[in-house]
């Protein structure tokens, strides 16, 4: 089983064929892997190899924490590897875990491919498992961590324009909070290109 890959080997070549696809060649054998968008700029990848009757697929992640979270997501009924990758592309693992622990259906439904019923299933089936995970963030069960309840309207506007929660929040962090909402949105859009 393949567990990880490094770009640094003189025998390996990596090519990005699309925003979620990595093609790599190691000693003449070429592989195709779906990767999380947050993994694109890393020099090594944690890999999950999934063998099914219709084919073998490699999924790449920036770290073992993200791979563990992918494994958790695929245990939820109705969530396969492709949907799990879409969810991980929609936001950072720490934020997704916070949404689950705070039972924040609204934020989960903003992730790609997640509707209300899927969000409810994720919360019910993963809440206890996420609490047991040793994630890098320290999530105390405190109302101050439930930042989605008092959602910033600028974040909502950027999400409605098609940006994911993670990118919207990161760009708005760089914008002066004293500006009015339309100016904050304009500045965030400029930062995101």
PDB file of C-alpha atoms in Angstrom:
ATOM      1  CA  UNK A   1       0.000   0.000   0.000  1.00  0.00           C
ATOM      2  CA  UNK A   2       1.257   3.498  -0.851  1.00  0.00           C
ATOM      3  CA  UNK A   3       1.297   5.801   2.179  1.00  0.00           C
ATOM      4  CA  UNK A   4       3.202   8.894   1.046  1.00  0.00           C
ATOM      5  CA  UNK A   5       5.064  10.408  -1.908  1.00  0.00           C
ATOM      6  CA  UNK A   6       7.794  13.046  -2.104  1.00  0.00           C
ATOM      7  CA  UNK A   7       8.504  15.380  -4.999  1.00  0.00           C
ATOM      8  CA  UNK A   8      12.204  15.555  -4.115  1.00  0.00           C
ATOM      9  CA  UNK A   9      13.291  12.214  -5.562  1.00  0.00           C
ATOM     10  CA  UNK A  10      15.487  12.405  -8.658  1.00  0.00           C
ATOM     11  CA  UNK A  11      13.458   9.497 -10.028  1.00  0.00           C
ATOM     12  CA  UNK A  12      10.086  11.231  -9.753  1.00  0.00           C
ATOM     13  CA  UNK A  13       8.291  13.889 -11.794  1.00  0.00           C
ATOM     14  CA  UNK A  14       5.059  15.626 -10.835  1.00  0.00           C
ATOM     15  CA  UNK A  15       2.618  17.341 -13.190  1.00  0.00           C
ATOM     16  CA  UNK A  16      -0.528  19.205 -12.277  1.00  0.00           C
ATOM     17  CA  UNK A  17      -3.165  18.365 -14.883  1.00  0.00           C
ATOM     18  CA  UNK A  18      -6.106  20.216 -13.312  1.00  0.00           C
ATOM     19  CA  UNK A  19      -6.937  21.938 -10.046  1.00  0.00           C
ATOM     20  CA  UNK A  20      -7.623  18.613  -8.305  1.00  0.00           C
ATOM     21  CA  UNK A  21      -5.535  16.186 -10.333  1.00  0.00           C
ATOM     22  CA  UNK A  22      -1.865  15.343 -10.040  1.00  0.00           C
ATOM     23  CA  UNK A  23      -0.039  13.081 -12.448  1.00  0.00           C
ATOM     24  CA  UNK A  24       3.299  11.771 -11.270  1.00  0.00           C
ATOM     25  CA  UNK A  25       5.879   9.418 -12.647  1.00  0.00           C
ATOM     26  CA  UNK A  26       8.198   7.360 -10.478  1.00  0.00           C
ATOM     27  CA  UNK A  27      10.840   5.243 -12.175  1.00  0.00           C
ATOM     28  CA  UNK A  28       8.812   5.028 -15.357  1.00  0.00           C
ATOM     29  CA  UNK A  29       5.453   4.184 -13.746  1.00  0.00           C
ATOM     30  CA  UNK A  30       2.899   6.965 -14.154  1.00  0.00           C
ATOM     31  CA  UNK A  31       0.163   7.480 -11.566  1.00  0.00           C
ATOM     32  CA  UNK A  32      -2.928   9.666 -11.528  1.00  0.00           C
ATOM     33  CA  UNK A  33      -4.065  11.052  -8.167  1.00  0.00           C
ATOM     34  CA  UNK A  34      -6.945  13.232  -6.985  1.00  0.00           C
ATOM     35  CA  UNK A  35      -5.632  15.758  -4.488  1.00  0.00           C
ATOM     36  CA  UNK A  36      -7.086  18.269  -2.100  1.00  0.00           C
ATOM     37  CA  UNK A  37      -6.652  21.810  -3.408  1.00  0.00           C
ATOM     38  CA  UNK A  38      -4.903  22.738  -0.142  1.00  0.00           C
ATOM     39  CA  UNK A  39      -2.212  20.123  -0.970  1.00  0.00           C
ATOM     40  CA  UNK A  40      -1.023  21.668  -4.229  1.00  0.00           C
ATOM     41  CA  UNK A  41       2.035  23.481  -2.899  1.00  0.00           C
ATOM     42  CA  UNK A  42       3.473  20.770  -0.683  1.00  0.00           C
ATOM     43  CA  UNK A  43       6.532  18.720  -1.571  1.00  0.00           C
ATOM     44  CA  UNK A  44       5.228  15.503  -0.050  1.00  0.00           C
ATOM     45  CA  UNK A  45       1.774  13.994   0.047  1.00  0.00           C
ATOM     46  CA  UNK A  46      -0.001  11.541   2.296  1.00  0.00           C
ATOM     47  CA  UNK A  47      -1.769   9.086   0.069  1.00  0.00           C
ATOM     48  CA  UNK A  48      -4.901   6.986   0.486  1.00  0.00           C
ATOM     49  CA  UNK A  49      -5.078   4.090  -1.964  1.00  0.00           C
ATOM     50  CA  UNK A  50      -8.620   2.885  -2.633  1.00  0.00           C
ATOM     51  CA  UNK A  51      -9.133  -0.334  -4.549  1.00  0.00           C
ATOM     52  CA  UNK A  52     -12.578  -1.090  -5.899  1.00  0.00           C
ATOM     53  CA  UNK A  53     -13.867  -3.462  -8.523  1.00  0.00           C
ATOM     54  CA  UNK A  54     -14.072  -0.645 -11.085  1.00  0.00           C
ATOM     55  CA  UNK A  55     -10.517   0.617 -10.488  1.00  0.00           C
ATOM     56  CA  UNK A  56      -7.736   1.689  -8.169  1.00  0.00           C
ATOM     57  CA  UNK A  57      -7.548   5.347  -7.147  1.00  0.00           C
ATOM     58  CA  UNK A  58      -4.976   7.387  -5.249  1.00  0.00           C
ATOM     59  CA  UNK A  59      -6.068  10.382  -3.162  1.00  0.00           C
ATOM     60  CA  UNK A  60      -3.390  12.836  -1.977  1.00  0.00           C
ATOM     61  CA  UNK A  61      -3.380  15.057   1.118  1.00  0.00           C
ATOM     62  CA  UNK A  62      -1.062  17.676   2.583  1.00  0.00           C
ATOM     63  CA  UNK A  63      -0.717  15.853   5.920  1.00  0.00           C
ATOM     64  CA  UNK A  64      -1.813  12.764   7.826  1.00  0.00           C
ATOM     65  CA  UNK A  65      -4.430  14.797   9.727  1.00  0.00           C
ATOM     66  CA  UNK A  66      -6.250  15.619   6.495  1.00  0.00           C
ATOM     67  CA  UNK A  67      -5.998  11.990   5.383  1.00  0.00           C
ATOM     68  CA  UNK A  68      -7.522  10.834   8.695  1.00  0.00           C
ATOM     69  CA  UNK A  69     -10.345  13.312   8.239  1.00  0.00           C
ATOM     70  CA  UNK A  70     -10.921  12.028   4.690  1.00  0.00           C
ATOM     71  CA  UNK A  71     -11.154   8.502   6.115  1.00  0.00           C
ATOM     72  CA  UNK A  72     -13.699   9.725   8.668  1.00  0.00           C
ATOM     73  CA  UNK A  73     -15.815  11.466   6.045  1.00  0.00           C
ATOM     74  CA  UNK A  74     -15.965   8.331   3.907  1.00  0.00           C
ATOM     75  CA  UNK A  75     -17.458   6.392   6.838  1.00  0.00           C
ATOM     76  CA  UNK A  76     -20.594   8.557   6.654  1.00  0.00           C
ATOM     77  CA  UNK A  77     -23.351   6.860   4.669  1.00  0.00           C
ATOM     78  CA  UNK A  78     -23.739   8.537   1.288  1.00  0.00           C
ATOM     79  CA  UNK A  79     -20.265  10.099   1.231  1.00  0.00           C
ATOM     80  CA  UNK A  80     -17.767   8.510  -1.114  1.00  0.00           C
ATOM     81  CA  UNK A  81     -14.171   9.498  -1.803  1.00  0.00           C
ATOM     82  CA  UNK A  82     -15.040  12.101  -4.469  1.00  0.00           C
ATOM     83  CA  UNK A  83     -17.547  13.905  -2.260  1.00  0.00           C
ATOM     84  CA  UNK A  84     -15.119  13.724   0.683  1.00  0.00           C
ATOM     85  CA  UNK A  85     -12.442  15.371  -1.485  1.00  0.00           C
ATOM     86  CA  UNK A  86     -14.945  18.067  -2.480  1.00  0.00           C
ATOM     87  CA  UNK A  87     -15.752  18.729   1.172  1.00  0.00           C
ATOM     88  CA  UNK A  88     -12.057  19.000   2.048  1.00  0.00           C
ATOM     89  CA  UNK A  89     -11.581  21.437  -0.848  1.00  0.00           C
ATOM     90  CA  UNK A  90     -14.406  23.606   0.491  1.00  0.00           C
ATOM     91  CA  UNK A  91     -12.753  24.560   3.765  1.00  0.00           C
ATOM     92  CA  UNK A  92      -9.879  23.825   6.112  1.00  0.00           C
ATOM     93  CA  UNK A  93     -10.037  20.591   8.173  1.00  0.00           C
ATOM     94  CA  UNK A  94      -9.979  22.529  11.446  1.00  0.00           C
ATOM     95  CA  UNK A  95     -12.996  24.591  10.396  1.00  0.00           C
ATOM     96  CA  UNK A  96     -14.930  21.529   9.201  1.00  0.00           C
ATOM     97  CA  UNK A  97     -14.241  19.848  12.544  1.00  0.00           C
ATOM     98  CA  UNK A  98     -15.486  22.965  14.357  1.00  0.00           C
ATOM     99  CA  UNK A  99     -18.672  22.931  12.286  1.00  0.00           C
ATOM    100  CA  UNK A 100     -19.270  19.308  13.261  1.00  0.00           C
ATOM    101  CA  UNK A 101     -18.527  19.821  16.958  1.00  0.00           C
ATOM    102  CA  UNK A 102     -20.742  22.902  17.131  1.00  0.00           C
ATOM    103  CA  UNK A 103     -23.515  21.158  15.126  1.00  0.00           C
ATOM    104  CA  UNK A 104     -23.381  23.972  12.581  1.00  0.00           C
ATOM    105  CA  UNK A 105     -25.489  22.613   9.693  1.00  0.00           C
ATOM    106  CA  UNK A 106     -25.562  25.989   7.944  1.00  0.00           C
ATOM    107  CA  UNK A 107     -21.787  26.081   7.461  1.00  0.00           C
ATOM    108  CA  UNK A 108     -21.612  22.438   6.416  1.00  0.00           C
ATOM    109  CA  UNK A 109     -24.242  22.998   3.709  1.00  0.00           C
ATOM    110  CA  UNK A 110     -21.981  25.668   2.177  1.00  0.00           C
ATOM    111  CA  UNK A 111     -19.392  22.993   1.401  1.00  0.00           C
ATOM    112  CA  UNK A 112     -19.480  21.524  -2.127  1.00  0.00           C
ATOM    113  CA  UNK A 113     -21.971  18.661  -2.512  1.00  0.00           C
ATOM    114  CA  UNK A 114     -23.366  18.905   1.017  1.00  0.00           C
ATOM    115  CA  UNK A 115     -27.094  19.437   1.430  1.00  0.00           C
ATOM    116  CA  UNK A 116     -29.111  19.688   4.613  1.00  0.00           C
ATOM    117  CA  UNK A 117     -29.612  15.932   5.040  1.00  0.00           C
ATOM    118  CA  UNK A 118     -25.949  15.158   4.356  1.00  0.00           C
ATOM    119  CA  UNK A 119     -24.900  17.851   6.855  1.00  0.00           C
ATOM    120  CA  UNK A 120     -27.185  16.294   9.471  1.00  0.00           C
ATOM    121  CA  UNK A 121     -25.738  12.817   8.779  1.00  0.00           C
ATOM    122  CA  UNK A 122     -22.179  14.160   9.042  1.00  0.00           C
ATOM    123  CA  UNK A 123     -22.942  15.734  12.422  1.00  0.00           C
ATOM    124  CA  UNK A 124     -24.751  12.677  13.818  1.00  0.00           C
ATOM    125  CA  UNK A 125     -22.234  10.120  12.570  1.00  0.00           C
ATOM    126  CA  UNK A 126     -18.998  12.046  13.164  1.00  0.00           C
ATOM    127  CA  UNK A 127     -19.480  14.240  16.236  1.00  0.00           C
ATOM    128  CA  UNK A 128     -18.189  11.628  18.690  1.00  0.00           C
ATOM    129  CA  UNK A 129     -15.407  10.512  16.339  1.00  0.00           C
ATOM    130  CA  UNK A 130     -14.174  14.072  15.743  1.00  0.00           C
ATOM    131  CA  UNK A 131     -14.055  14.699  19.502  1.00  0.00           C
ATOM    132  CA  UNK A 132     -11.709  11.697  19.829  1.00  0.00           C
ATOM    133  CA  UNK A 133      -9.422  12.814  16.992  1.00  0.00           C
ATOM    134  CA  UNK A 134      -6.149  14.448  17.918  1.00  0.00           C
ATOM    135  CA  UNK A 135      -6.433  17.455  15.608  1.00  0.00           C
ATOM    136  CA  UNK A 136      -3.891  20.269  15.666  1.00  0.00           C
ATOM    137  CA  UNK A 137      -6.374  22.848  16.941  1.00  0.00           C
ATOM    138  CA  UNK A 138      -7.577  22.861  20.522  1.00  0.00           C
ATOM    139  CA  UNK A 139     -11.345  22.914  20.285  1.00  0.00           C
ATOM    140  CA  UNK A 140     -12.945  23.615  23.584  1.00  0.00           C
ATOM    141  CA  UNK A 141     -16.709  23.341  23.615  1.00  0.00           C
ATOM    142  CA  UNK A 142     -17.131  27.038  23.992  1.00  0.00           C
ATOM    143  CA  UNK A 143     -19.674  29.266  22.297  1.00  0.00           C
ATOM    144  CA  UNK A 144     -16.859  31.608  21.236  1.00  0.00           C
ATOM    145  CA  UNK A 145     -15.675  28.970  18.752  1.00  0.00           C
ATOM    146  CA  UNK A 146     -19.015  28.878  17.001  1.00  0.00           C
ATOM    147  CA  UNK A 147     -18.138  31.787  14.788  1.00  0.00           C
ATOM    148  CA  UNK A 148     -20.576  30.830  12.045  1.00  0.00           C
ATOM    149  CA  UNK A 149     -23.620  31.687  14.194  1.00  0.00           C
ATOM    150  CA  UNK A 150     -22.884  35.420  13.845  1.00  0.00           C
ATOM    151  CA  UNK A 151     -21.723  35.142  10.229  1.00  0.00           C
ATOM    152  CA  UNK A 152     -20.101  38.155   8.675  1.00  0.00           C
ATOM    153  CA  UNK A 153     -22.326  39.366   5.801  1.00  0.00           C
ATOM    154  CA  UNK A 154     -19.196  39.981   3.706  1.00  0.00           C
ATOM    155  CA  UNK A 155     -18.300  36.274   3.986  1.00  0.00           C
ATOM    156  CA  UNK A 156     -21.864  35.378   2.984  1.00  0.00           C
ATOM    157  CA  UNK A 157     -21.617  37.651  -0.060  1.00  0.00           C
ATOM    158  CA  UNK A 158     -18.325  36.120  -1.199  1.00  0.00           C
ATOM    159  CA  UNK A 159     -19.742  32.610  -0.742  1.00  0.00           C
ATOM    160  CA  UNK A 160     -22.774  33.553  -2.849  1.00  0.00           C
ATOM    161  CA  UNK A 161     -20.337  34.667  -5.570  1.00  0.00           C
ATOM    162  CA  UNK A 162     -18.883  31.149  -5.639  1.00  0.00           C
ATOM    163  CA  UNK A 163     -15.870  31.432  -3.324  1.00  0.00           C
ATOM    164  CA  UNK A 164     -15.400  28.839  -0.599  1.00  0.00           C
ATOM    165  CA  UNK A 165     -15.648  29.691   3.096  1.00  0.00           C
ATOM    166  CA  UNK A 166     -11.915  29.309   3.683  1.00  0.00           C
ATOM    167  CA  UNK A 167     -10.847  31.678   0.876  1.00  0.00           C
ATOM    168  CA  UNK A 168     -13.535  34.215   1.772  1.00  0.00           C
ATOM    169  CA  UNK A 169     -12.461  34.380   5.423  1.00  0.00           C
ATOM    170  CA  UNK A 170      -8.746  34.484   4.624  1.00  0.00           C
ATOM    171  CA  UNK A 171      -9.131  37.364   2.176  1.00  0.00           C
ATOM    172  CA  UNK A 172     -11.407  39.327   4.531  1.00  0.00           C
ATOM    173  CA  UNK A 173      -8.865  38.962   7.341  1.00  0.00           C
ATOM    174  CA  UNK A 174      -6.497  41.060   5.219  1.00  0.00           C
ATOM    175  CA  UNK A 175      -9.071  43.814   4.646  1.00  0.00           C
ATOM    176  CA  UNK A 176      -9.633  46.726   7.030  1.00  0.00           C
ATOM    177  CA  UNK A 177     -12.668  45.795   9.165  1.00  0.00           C
ATOM    178  CA  UNK A 178     -13.651  49.455   9.615  1.00  0.00           C
ATOM    179  CA  UNK A 179     -14.670  49.754   5.943  1.00  0.00           C
ATOM    180  CA  UNK A 180     -18.332  49.407   5.043  1.00  0.00           C
ATOM    181  CA  UNK A 181     -19.459  45.998   3.769  1.00  0.00           C
ATOM    182  CA  UNK A 182     -19.390  46.834   0.042  1.00  0.00           C
ATOM    183  CA  UNK A 183     -15.845  48.211   0.284  1.00  0.00           C
ATOM    184  CA  UNK A 184     -14.697  45.147   2.272  1.00  0.00           C
ATOM    185  CA  UNK A 185     -16.143  42.865  -0.414  1.00  0.00           C
ATOM    186  CA  UNK A 186     -14.482  44.859  -3.229  1.00  0.00           C
ATOM    187  CA  UNK A 187     -11.102  44.744  -1.458  1.00  0.00           C
ATOM    188  CA  UNK A 188     -11.436  40.998  -0.772  1.00  0.00           C
ATOM    189  CA  UNK A 189     -12.286  40.362  -4.427  1.00  0.00           C
ATOM    190  CA  UNK A 190      -9.187  42.301  -5.500  1.00  0.00           C
ATOM    191  CA  UNK A 191      -7.046  40.165  -3.163  1.00  0.00           C
ATOM    192  CA  UNK A 192      -8.491  36.937  -4.549  1.00  0.00           C
ATOM    193  CA  UNK A 193      -7.828  38.046  -8.103  1.00  0.00           C
TER     194      UNK A 193
END
